[in-house]
Coordinates of C-alpha atoms and ligand atoms in Angstrom, one line a residue:
X415 CA 57.7 105.0 -16.3
X416 CA 55.9 108.4 -15.1
X417 CA 56.7 111.9 -16.3
X418 CA 53.9 114.2 -14.8
X419 CA 51.8 114.1 -12.2
X420 CA 47.8 114.8 -12.0
X421 CA 46.7 116.5 -8.4
X422 CA 42.9 116.7 -7.8
X423 CA 41.2 119.1 -5.4
X424 CA 38.0 118.8 -3.7
X425 CA 36.9 121.9 -2.1
X426 CA 38.0 124.4 -4.1
X427 CA 36.0 123.2 -7.0
X428 CA 32.9 124.5 -5.0
X429 CA 34.5 128.3 -5.4
X430 CA 33.1 130.0 -8.2
X431 CA 34.3 134.2 -7.7
X432 CA 37.6 133.2 -6.6
X433 CA 38.3 129.7 -7.9
X434 CA 41.5 131.2 -9.9
X435 CA 42.4 132.6 -6.1
X436 CA 42.8 129.5 -4.3
X437 CA 44.3 128.0 -7.6
X438 CA 47.1 129.9 -7.6
X439 CA 47.6 129.2 -3.4
X440 CA 47.8 125.5 -3.8
X441 CA 50.4 125.7 -6.5
X442 CA 52.5 128.5 -4.5
X443 CA 52.4 125.9 -1.4
X444 CA 53.1 122.8 -3.4
X445 CA 55.7 124.2 -5.3
X446 CA 57.4 125.5 -1.4
X447 CA 56.8 121.8 -0.6
X448 CA 58.8 120.9 -3.0
X449 CA 61.6 123.5 -3.2
X450 CA 64.0 121.9 -1.4
X451 CA 63.8 118.8 -4.7
X452 CA 66.7 119.0 -6.6
X453 CA 64.3 117.7 -9.4
X454 CA 62.5 120.9 -11.4
X455 CA 59.4 121.0 -11.6
X456 CA 56.4 122.9 -14.0
X457 CA 52.4 123.6 -12.3
X458 CA 50.2 123.9 -14.6
X459 CA 46.4 124.2 -14.0
X460 CA 43.9 122.7 -16.6
X461 CA 40.2 122.7 -15.9
X462 CA 39.7 121.5 -12.5
X463 CA 43.1 119.6 -11.9
X464 CA 46.7 120.9 -11.1
X465 CA 49.4 118.8 -13.7
X466 CA 53.1 119.0 -12.3
X467 CA 55.7 117.8 -15.7
X468 CA 59.4 117.6 -14.8
X469 CA 62.1 119.4 -16.5
X470 CA 62.6 118.0 -19.7
X471 CA 59.5 115.5 -19.7
X472 CA 61.7 112.7 -18.3
X473 CA 60.3 110.1 -16.6
X474 CA 60.3 110.4 -12.4
X475 CA 63.2 107.9 -10.5
X476 CA 61.5 105.9 -7.5
X477 CA 63.5 108.2 -5.6
X478 CA 61.6 111.1 -7.0
X479 CA 58.5 109.7 -6.4
X480 CA 58.9 108.7 -3.1
X481 CA 60.0 112.2 -1.8
X482 CA 57.4 114.6 -4.2
X483 CA 54.6 112.2 -2.1
X484 CA 55.9 112.9 1.0
X485 CA 55.6 116.7 0.3
X486 CA 51.9 116.5 -1.7
X487 CA 50.7 114.3 1.5
X488 CA 51.2 117.6 3.2
X489 CA 49.6 120.3 1.1
X490 CA 46.1 121.1 2.8
X491 CA 44.1 121.6 -0.5
X492 CA 44.9 118.6 -2.7
X493 CA 42.9 116.0 -2.0
X494 CA 44.4 113.1 -4.0
X495 CA 47.0 112.5 -7.0
X496 CA 48.9 110.7 -9.4
X497 CA 51.4 109.7 -10.8
X498 CA 50.6 109.8 -14.6
X499 CA 51.4 109.0 -18.5
X500 CA 50.2 111.2 -21.1
X501 CA 49.5 110.5 -24.6
X502 CA 47.6 111.8 -27.4
X503 CA 43.8 112.1 -27.2
X504 CA 43.0 108.7 -28.9
X505 CA 42.1 105.1 -27.7
X506 CA 45.1 103.8 -30.3
X507 CA 47.1 106.3 -27.9
X508 CA 45.6 104.5 -24.0
X509 CA 46.0 101.4 -25.9
X510 CA 50.1 102.0 -26.2
X511 CA 50.5 103.1 -22.6
X512 CA 48.8 100.2 -21.3
X513 CA 51.6 98.2 -23.2
X514 CA 54.2 100.2 -21.8
X515 CA 53.2 99.9 -18.6
X516 CA 50.7 96.8 -17.5
X517 CA 53.6 94.1 -17.5
X518 CA 55.6 95.7 -14.7
X519 CA 52.9 96.6 -12.2
X520 CA 50.8 93.8 -12.7
X521 CA 54.0 91.2 -11.9
X522 CA 54.1 91.3 -8.1
X523 CA 50.6 90.0 -8.2
X524 CA 51.0 87.8 -11.1
X525 CA 53.5 85.9 -8.6
X526 CA 52.5 86.3 -5.7
X527 CA 48.7 85.0 -6.9
X528 CA 49.2 83.5 -10.1
X529 CA 46.5 86.1 -11.1
X530 CA 45.7 89.8 -10.9
X531 CA 42.3 91.0 -10.4
X532 CA 42.1 94.3 -11.6
X533 CA 39.9 97.1 -12.6
X534 CA 39.6 100.2 -15.4
X535 CA 38.4 103.7 -14.5
X536 CA 37.2 106.1 -17.2
X537 CA 36.3 109.6 -17.1
X538 CA 35.7 111.6 -20.3
X539 CA 36.5 115.2 -19.5
X540 CA 36.2 116.5 -23.1
X541 CA 32.4 115.4 -23.3
X542 CA 33.0 114.8 -27.3
X543 CA 35.2 112.0 -27.3
X544 CA 33.0 109.1 -28.8
X545 CA 31.7 106.4 -26.7
X546 CA 30.7 106.5 -22.9
X547 CA 32.7 106.1 -20.2
X548 CA 31.8 102.4 -19.7
X549 CA 32.9 102.1 -23.6
X550 CA 36.5 103.1 -22.6
X551 CA 36.6 101.1 -19.8
X552 CA 35.4 98.1 -20.9
X553 CA 37.9 99.0 -24.0
X554 CA 40.6 98.9 -22.0
X555 CA 40.1 95.9 -20.3
X556 CA 39.9 94.0 -23.0
X557 CA 43.7 95.1 -24.1
X558 CA 44.7 94.2 -20.6
X559 CA 43.4 90.6 -21.2
X560 CA 45.1 90.5 -24.8
X561 CA 48.5 91.9 -22.9
X562 CA 48.2 89.5 -20.2
X563 CA 46.5 86.6 -21.6
X564 CA 43.5 84.4 -21.0
X565 CA 43.4 83.1 -16.8
X566 CA 46.0 85.7 -15.7
X567 CA 43.7 88.7 -15.6
X568 CA 40.5 89.0 -14.3
X569 CA 37.7 91.8 -13.3
X570 CA 37.4 92.7 -10.2
X571 CA 35.4 95.9 -9.9
X572 CA 34.6 96.1 -6.0
X573 CA 38.6 94.6 -4.6
X574 CA 41.2 95.0 -7.5
X575 CA 44.8 94.7 -7.1
X576 CA 45.5 97.1 -9.6
X577 CA 43.3 99.4 -10.6
X578 CA 43.8 102.0 -13.4
X579 CA 42.7 105.3 -14.2
X580 CA 42.0 106.8 -17.4
X581 CA 40.9 110.6 -18.7
X582 CA 40.6 112.1 -22.1
X583 CA 40.9 115.5 -21.7
X584 CA 40.5 117.9 -24.7
X585 CA 44.3 117.7 -25.7
X586 CA 45.0 114.9 -24.6
X587 CA 45.2 111.0 -22.9
X588 CA 45.8 110.2 -19.3
X589 CA 46.4 107.0 -18.1
X590 CA 47.5 106.1 -14.1
X591 CA 47.3 103.7 -11.8
X592 CA 47.2 104.5 -8.0
X593 CA 45.7 108.0 -6.4
X594 CA 47.5 108.8 -3.7
X595 CA 45.6 110.5 -0.5
X596 CA 46.2 114.2 0.2
X597 CA 44.6 115.9 3.6
X598 CA 42.1 117.9 1.9
X599 CA 40.7 121.2 2.6
X600 CA 41.6 124.4 2.1
X601 CA 45.2 126.2 0.8
X602 CA 46.9 127.4 3.9
X603 CA 47.2 131.4 3.2
X604 CA 44.1 131.5 1.5
X605 CA 42.4 132.3 4.3
X606 CA 43.0 134.7 6.8
X607 CA 46.5 134.4 9.3
X608 CA 45.6 133.0 13.3
X609 CA 48.4 132.9 16.1
X610 CA 47.9 129.5 18.2
X611 CA 48.5 128.5 21.4
X612 CA 51.2 125.9 21.5
X613 CA 51.6 124.0 24.8
X614 CA 53.7 120.4 24.7
X615 CA 50.5 118.6 25.2
X616 CA 48.8 116.2 22.9
X617 CA 45.9 118.3 21.8
X618 CA 47.5 122.4 20.5
X619 CA 49.5 120.3 17.8
X620 CA 46.4 118.7 16.6
X621 CA 44.5 122.4 16.7
X622 CA 46.9 124.0 14.6
X623 CA 46.8 121.2 11.8
X624 CA 43.0 121.8 12.0
X625 CA 43.6 125.6 11.7
X626 CA 45.6 125.0 9.0
X627 CA 43.5 122.9 6.6
X628 CA 41.3 125.7 6.9
X629 CA 43.3 127.3 4.9
X630 CA 45.0 129.2 8.3
X631 CA 48.6 129.9 8.6
X632 CA 49.9 129.5 11.8
X633 CA 52.0 131.8 14.5
X634 CA 52.9 130.0 17.5
X635 CA 52.9 131.2 21.0
X636 CA 53.9 129.3 24.7
X637 CA 54.4 130.4 27.8
X638 CA 56.4 129.0 30.2
X639 CA 56.9 129.5 33.9
X640 CA 61.5 129.2 33.6
X641 CA 62.8 128.7 36.2
X642 CA 60.0 127.2 37.4
X643 CA 59.5 125.0 34.5
X644 CA 62.9 123.5 32.7
X645 CA 64.4 124.9 29.4
X646 CA 63.3 121.7 28.3
X647 CA 59.9 123.1 27.9
X648 CA 60.0 125.2 25.4
X649 CA 63.0 123.3 23.6
X650 CA 59.7 120.5 23.1
X651 CA 57.5 122.8 22.1
X652 CA 59.9 124.1 19.3
X653 CA 60.5 120.3 18.1
X654 CA 56.8 120.0 17.9
X655 CA 56.2 123.6 15.9
X656 CA 59.4 122.0 13.4
X657 CA 56.6 119.0 13.2
X658 CA 53.7 121.4 12.3
X659 CA 55.4 123.5 10.3
X660 CA 56.0 120.7 7.6
X661 CA 52.5 121.7 6.9
X662 CA 52.9 125.3 5.5
X663 CA 55.3 127.9 3.9
X664 CA 56.7 130.2 5.2
X665 CA 57.6 128.8 8.6
X666 CA 55.2 129.7 11.7
X667 CA 57.2 132.2 13.9
X668 CA 57.4 130.9 17.6
X669 CA 56.9 133.1 20.2
X670 CA 57.9 131.9 23.8
X671 CA 56.5 134.4 26.8
X672 CA 57.8 133.4 30.6
X673 CA 54.5 134.0 32.6
X674 CA 56.5 133.1 35.7
X675 CA 56.3 136.9 37.7
X676 CA 52.6 137.0 37.0
X677 CA 52.1 133.7 38.4
X678 CA 53.8 134.3 41.4
X679 CA 51.6 137.7 42.0
X680 CA 48.6 135.3 41.2
X681 CA 50.1 133.5 44.0
X682 CA 50.5 135.5 46.6
X683 CA 47.4 137.8 45.7
X684 CA 43.9 135.9 45.2
X685 CA 42.9 132.8 46.2
X686 CA 44.0 129.8 45.1
X687 CA 41.5 127.7 43.7
X688 CA 41.3 130.5 40.6
X689 CA 44.7 130.3 39.7
X690 CA 44.3 127.8 36.5
X691 CA 41.4 130.4 35.3
X692 CA 43.6 133.6 35.6
X693 CA 46.8 132.3 34.4
X694 CA 44.6 130.6 30.7
X695 CA 42.9 134.4 31.7
X696 CA 46.4 136.1 31.4
X697 CA 47.8 134.1 28.6
X698 CA 44.4 135.3 26.3
X699 CA 45.5 139.1 26.8
X700 CA 49.0 138.9 26.1
X701 CA 48.1 136.9 22.7
X702 CA 45.6 139.7 21.9
X703 CA 48.8 141.7 22.0
X704 CA 50.5 139.7 19.8
X705 CA 47.4 139.3 17.5
X706 CA 47.1 143.0 17.5
X707 CA 50.7 143.4 17.1
X708 CA 51.5 140.7 14.2
X709 CA 48.5 141.0 12.2
X710 CA 46.9 137.8 13.5
X711 CA 43.0 137.3 13.0
X712 CA 42.3 135.0 15.8
X713 CA 43.6 132.6 18.5
X714 CA 43.4 128.8 18.8
X715 CA 43.3 126.8 21.2
X716 CA 43.4 122.7 21.5
X717 CA 40.5 123.6 24.4
X718 CA 37.7 120.7 24.2
X719 CA 34.9 120.4 26.6
X720 CA 35.0 119.1 29.5
X721 CA 38.3 117.4 29.3
X722 CA 40.3 119.2 32.5
X723 CA 39.2 121.2 35.2
X724 CA 39.8 124.7 33.3
X725 CA 37.8 123.5 29.9
X726 CA 34.2 123.7 31.7
X727 CA 31.9 126.0 29.5
X728 CA 31.8 128.1 32.8
X729 CA 35.9 128.3 33.1
X730 CA 36.2 128.4 29.3
X731 CA 33.7 131.5 28.8
X732 CA 35.7 133.2 31.5
X733 CA 38.7 132.7 30.0
X734 CA 37.7 134.0 26.5
X735 CA 36.6 137.2 27.7
X736 CA 39.9 138.6 28.7
X737 CA 39.9 138.3 24.8
X738 CA 38.5 140.5 22.1
X739 CA 39.7 138.0 19.5
X740 CA 38.0 135.2 18.2
X741 CA 38.8 131.9 19.6
X742 CA 39.0 128.8 17.4
X743 CA 38.8 125.7 19.3
X744 CA 38.9 123.0 16.5
X745 CA 38.9 120.0 18.5
X746 CA 35.5 121.2 20.3
X747 CA 33.8 118.1 19.8
X748 CA 36.6 115.4 19.7
X749 CA 36.8 113.1 22.2
X750 CA 40.9 111.8 23.2
X751 CA 41.1 109.0 21.0
X752 CA 40.3 111.0 18.2
X753 CA 43.0 113.6 18.5
X754 CA 45.7 111.3 19.8
X755 CA 44.6 109.5 16.0
X756 CA 45.6 113.0 14.3
X757 CA 48.4 113.4 16.2
X758 CA 49.9 110.0 15.7
X759 CA 49.2 111.2 12.2
X760 CA 50.5 114.1 12.3
X761 CA 53.8 113.1 13.5
X762 CA 53.5 115.2 16.9
X763 CA 52.5 112.5 19.3
X764 CA 55.0 110.9 20.0
X765 CA 56.7 114.2 20.9
X766 CA 53.5 115.0 22.9
X767 CA 53.7 112.5 25.3
X768 CA 57.4 113.1 26.4
X769 CA 57.3 114.3 30.1
X770 CA 58.0 117.9 30.7
X771 CA 56.2 120.4 32.7
X772 CA 53.7 123.0 32.0
X773 CA 53.5 126.4 32.8
X774 CA 49.7 125.6 33.5
X775 CA 50.8 123.5 36.8
X776 CA 52.8 125.6 38.2
X777 CA 51.7 126.6 41.9
X778 CA 48.1 124.6 40.9
X779 CA 46.1 124.9 43.4
X780 CA 44.6 121.1 45.1
X781 CA 40.7 122.2 44.3
X782 CA 40.5 124.5 41.5
X783 CA 37.4 126.0 40.6
X784 CA 35.0 124.1 38.2
X785 CA 32.2 127.0 37.6
X786 CA 33.7 130.3 37.4
X787 CA 31.8 133.6 37.8
X788 CA 33.2 136.5 35.6
X789 CA 32.5 138.9 38.5
X790 CA 34.3 136.7 40.8
X791 CA 37.3 136.2 38.1
X792 CA 37.3 139.9 38.2
X793 CA 37.5 140.9 41.9
X794 CA 40.5 138.1 42.4
X795 CA 42.3 140.1 39.1
X796 CA 41.6 143.1 40.3
X797 CA 43.5 142.2 43.7
X798 CA 46.5 141.6 41.6
X799 CA 49.1 145.5 42.3
X800 CA 50.1 146.6 38.8
X801 CA 49.3 143.8 36.7
X802 CA 49.2 146.1 33.7
X803 CA 52.7 146.5 34.2
X804 CA 53.6 143.0 35.0
X805 CA 51.8 141.6 31.5
X806 CA 54.3 144.4 29.8
X807 CA 57.0 143.3 31.2
X808 CA 56.4 139.7 29.8
X809 CA 55.3 140.8 27.1
X810 CA 58.4 143.0 26.1
X811 CA 60.6 140.2 27.2
X812 CA 59.2 137.6 24.8
X813 CA 61.3 135.3 23.0
X814 CA 61.7 134.6 19.2
X815 CA 62.7 131.1 18.0
Ligands
ATP1394 P1 46.7 120.5 25.6 O1 47.6 119.1 25.2 O2 47.5 121.0 24.4 O3 48.2 120.9 26.1 P2 45.5 120.1 27.6 O4 44.5 119.1 27.2 O5 46.5 119.6 28.1 O6 45.4 120.7 25.9 P3 45.2 122.5 28.5 O7 46.5 122.2 29.1 O8 44.1 123.3 29.7 O9 44.5 121.5 27.9 O10 45.2 123.9 27.7 C1 44.1 123.5 26.9 C2 44.8 124.8 25.5 O11 45.3 126.0 25.9 C3 45.7 124.1 25.1 O12 45.7 123.0 24.2 C4 46.6 125.2 24.3 O13 46.3 125.9 23.8 C5 46.8 126.5 25.8 N1 47.7 126.3 26.6 C6 47.8 125.8 27.8 N2 48.7 125.8 28.4 C7 49.7 126.6 27.5 C8 50.9 126.7 27.7 N3 51.8 126.3 28.4 N4 51.7 127.5 26.2 C9 50.6 127.8 25.2 N5 49.3 127.7 25.6 C10 49.0 127.0 26.2
MG1395 MG1 48.4 121.0 28.6

């Protein structure tokens, strides 16, 4: 029944000067997300909306609807979308579209309940069209009642089984039923790219998603301690990166860096209570090097205040001083349950909870320092012989996936 898709955006609409850039970026991303489908799609920008046409204006099949929905649901910047019919700019055309679709759309509810609760929602994008939106809604509801017959349908504004949307535009009118929610935010690529510190845990994949939601493409850096952590540690992070990459094109690159040699130096030379903070500072230094080389403008982490010993405000301050880059911590104000809900919705949760040793726990002390002081940490660091060389060595042997 439906031969095109109306896509709505929200935050982009508030951009004045560079709105066209955001719209083009969103279209590029939607096109890329659907590029693996056989269906050829055309994308048009039409005053405040993006419209997707199927080639030759044929109707979408059910399989195509499902496949396209799956892809558009992951496009940041998009607020919602609807599969629609298109007609001329007249009430006659609207009536025709209602006639064509209402019986089939109402049938399941009629069968189940004997009556269908429905509402009509109209929007006059073209204000020259006669009557108010309310007038159009009432006229459309009357058409529905006439088609379906008295007693079979009932207007219900608050809890309808079926909602019929009508838009009157400059050159045409459209009719749709479902408005499918999309993630909102800004299109990936509309802001500067970042480097995410990706562990195998629950938090960092969610942090990546939130950076992408603000328009930042992310590459990933994971640290491992092979042979003190198994190969599976990196393999698990790889699977997480695959899921996160469903939300951005081009795919983010995964870099894997072995820090076991540096960890041994820390174990052998420093106060054990400082190990975790020292590891984290090394991670920041390696991440900063990669940012400089690959032109990434910030480091994203899954840290949340007070969650574990390394995440006290004091320790986080000392850790971030190891880098000159902006450190972005999107989960800072979340409690664990909020993060878990997002991980479940994104599809990373199941993978994240698979048990696997993390690099941070290698030689981890029984009682780590909770409120590290910068000068003490710098003193501990100064006890490590040839640290710069060890960092460079780890950096140079980094693997790319
Ligand atoms: P996560 O669930 O993301 O692992 P967490 O609550 O376990 O987070 P930490 O392990 O202290 O907390 O890590 C905090 C953040 O530091 C992580 O979210 C991640 O961004 C980064 N990080 C920790 N370990 C690693 C690692 N091995 N490789 C890359 N980044 C890491
Ligand atoms: Mg962790």
